[in-house]
Amino acid sequence: MKIDFEKSDGLVPVIVQHTNTLQVLMLGYMNKEALEKTETEGKVTFFSRSKGRLWTKGETSGNYLMVEDIRTDCDNDTILIKAKPIGHTCHTGKTSCFDGDKTTSKGFLYELEKVIEQRITDNTEGSYTAQLFSKGINKVAQKVGEEAVELVIESKDDNLELFKNEAADLMYHFLILLKTKNLRLEDIEEVLSDRHK
C-alpha cells in the first residue's frame, strides 16, 4: 500500500468504519509514522493536529479501535480502516462521532455471526447456540428446516411481526448451520455476487 502523503503536507484523511456493521465511526488524519504505528500495533493511531503528536485512539480511555483491514482510495491519498471498537468511539460516549448515538443494523448479521462463533468456541454454559451446535449437523439442519416451515406458514397470514420474528429465527439458525459446515456468511455473499456479475 503506497500512500501519497505529499499531496496534503504530510497528512491524509482516515475514515474509520466498524468492521461488522459498516457504520462510519470517525474521521482522523495520519502521517507516515502514524500509519506505520497503526500497522505494527494493530490499534488505530492518528496524528493529532491539535496536540501536534501521534495519538493512539483510546490511549487514555482504553476505547481502542482494533484494526481489521486497511485500504486506500484510487488516488492513494485517503485511507479507509475497518476496525473493531473496544467501547465507544466518540469522546461524548456515543458509538460514532456521526449522527449522535444513532446506530445501524446494517451489517449486524456479521456481528451476530461472531457472537455465535464465540459461544460455540467458549462452549458457553447455558447457551442455546452451543447446545444446538454440539448435537451435530443433523439436529442443526432439522432446526433450520423447522424454522423455514414456520416462516412459510406465517407468510400466508397478515401478521408482519410474527413473520419478521420467524424470518429472524431462520436467519439465526442458518448462521449456526453455516458454522457446522465451516463456512461464513461472506462465502454465501460471494456466490451471490458472482451470480450477479
Short mmCIF file of N, CA and C in Angstrom, two decimals, residues 9 26-27 29 43 53 66 68 86 92 102 115 119 122-123 134-135 183-184:
data_model
loop_
_atom_site.label_atom_id
_atom_site.label_comp_id
_atom_site.label_asym_id
_atom_site.label_seq_id
_atom_site.Cartn_x
_atom_site.Cartn_y
_atom_site.Cartn_z
N ASP A 9 0.60 18.10 2.58
CA ASP A 9 1.59 18.47 3.60
C ASP A 9 1.85 17.37 4.62
N MET A 26 -15.54 7.40 12.80
CA MET A 26 -14.88 8.69 12.96
C MET A 26 -13.99 9.01 11.78
N LEU A 27 -13.51 10.24 11.77
CA LEU A 27 -12.55 10.70 10.77
C LEU A 27 -11.35 11.28 11.52
N TYR A 29 -6.68 11.99 10.96
CA TYR A 29 -5.60 12.21 9.99
C TYR A 29 -4.38 11.41 10.41
N LYS A 43 -3.58 -1.08 16.46
CA LYS A 43 -4.51 -0.11 17.05
C LYS A 43 -4.42 1.17 16.23
N ARG A 53 1.12 15.72 17.77
CA ARG A 53 1.87 14.48 18.01
C ARG A 53 1.02 13.28 17.59
N MET A 66 -9.44 -1.47 17.11
CA MET A 66 -8.57 -2.58 16.71
C MET A 66 -8.70 -2.82 15.20
N GLU A 68 -8.74 -4.22 11.55
CA GLU A 68 -9.01 -5.48 10.86
C GLU A 68 -8.65 -5.41 9.38
N ILE A 86 -13.33 -1.04 20.75
CA ILE A 86 -13.39 -1.51 22.13
C ILE A 86 -14.04 -0.36 22.91
N THR A 92 -17.82 11.78 23.38
CA THR A 92 -19.07 12.10 24.07
C THR A 92 -19.72 10.85 24.66
N LYS A 102 -27.04 7.34 17.07
CA LYS A 102 -27.79 6.54 16.10
C LYS A 102 -26.91 5.39 15.64
N VAL A 115 -20.75 -13.53 17.41
CA VAL A 115 -21.28 -13.92 18.72
C VAL A 115 -21.54 -15.43 18.73
N ARG A 119 -19.70 -18.15 21.19
CA ARG A 119 -20.44 -19.02 22.12
C ARG A 119 -20.12 -20.49 21.87
N ASP A 122 -16.35 -21.01 23.03
CA ASP A 122 -16.24 -20.99 24.50
C ASP A 122 -17.09 -22.07 25.15
N ASN A 123 -17.98 -22.69 24.36
CA ASN A 123 -18.94 -23.65 24.89
C ASN A 123 -19.65 -23.05 26.10
N SER A 134 -23.54 -28.54 19.49
CA SER A 134 -22.92 -29.77 20.00
C SER A 134 -23.70 -31.03 19.60
N LYS A 135 -24.97 -30.86 19.21
CA LYS A 135 -25.79 -32.01 18.80
C LYS A 135 -25.50 -32.47 17.38
N LEU A 183 -18.32 -22.70 7.17
CA LEU A 183 -18.49 -21.62 6.20
C LEU A 183 -18.88 -20.35 6.94
N ARG A 184 -18.75 -19.22 6.24
CA ARG A 184 -19.12 -17.93 6.80
C ARG A 184 -20.13 -17.26 5.88
#
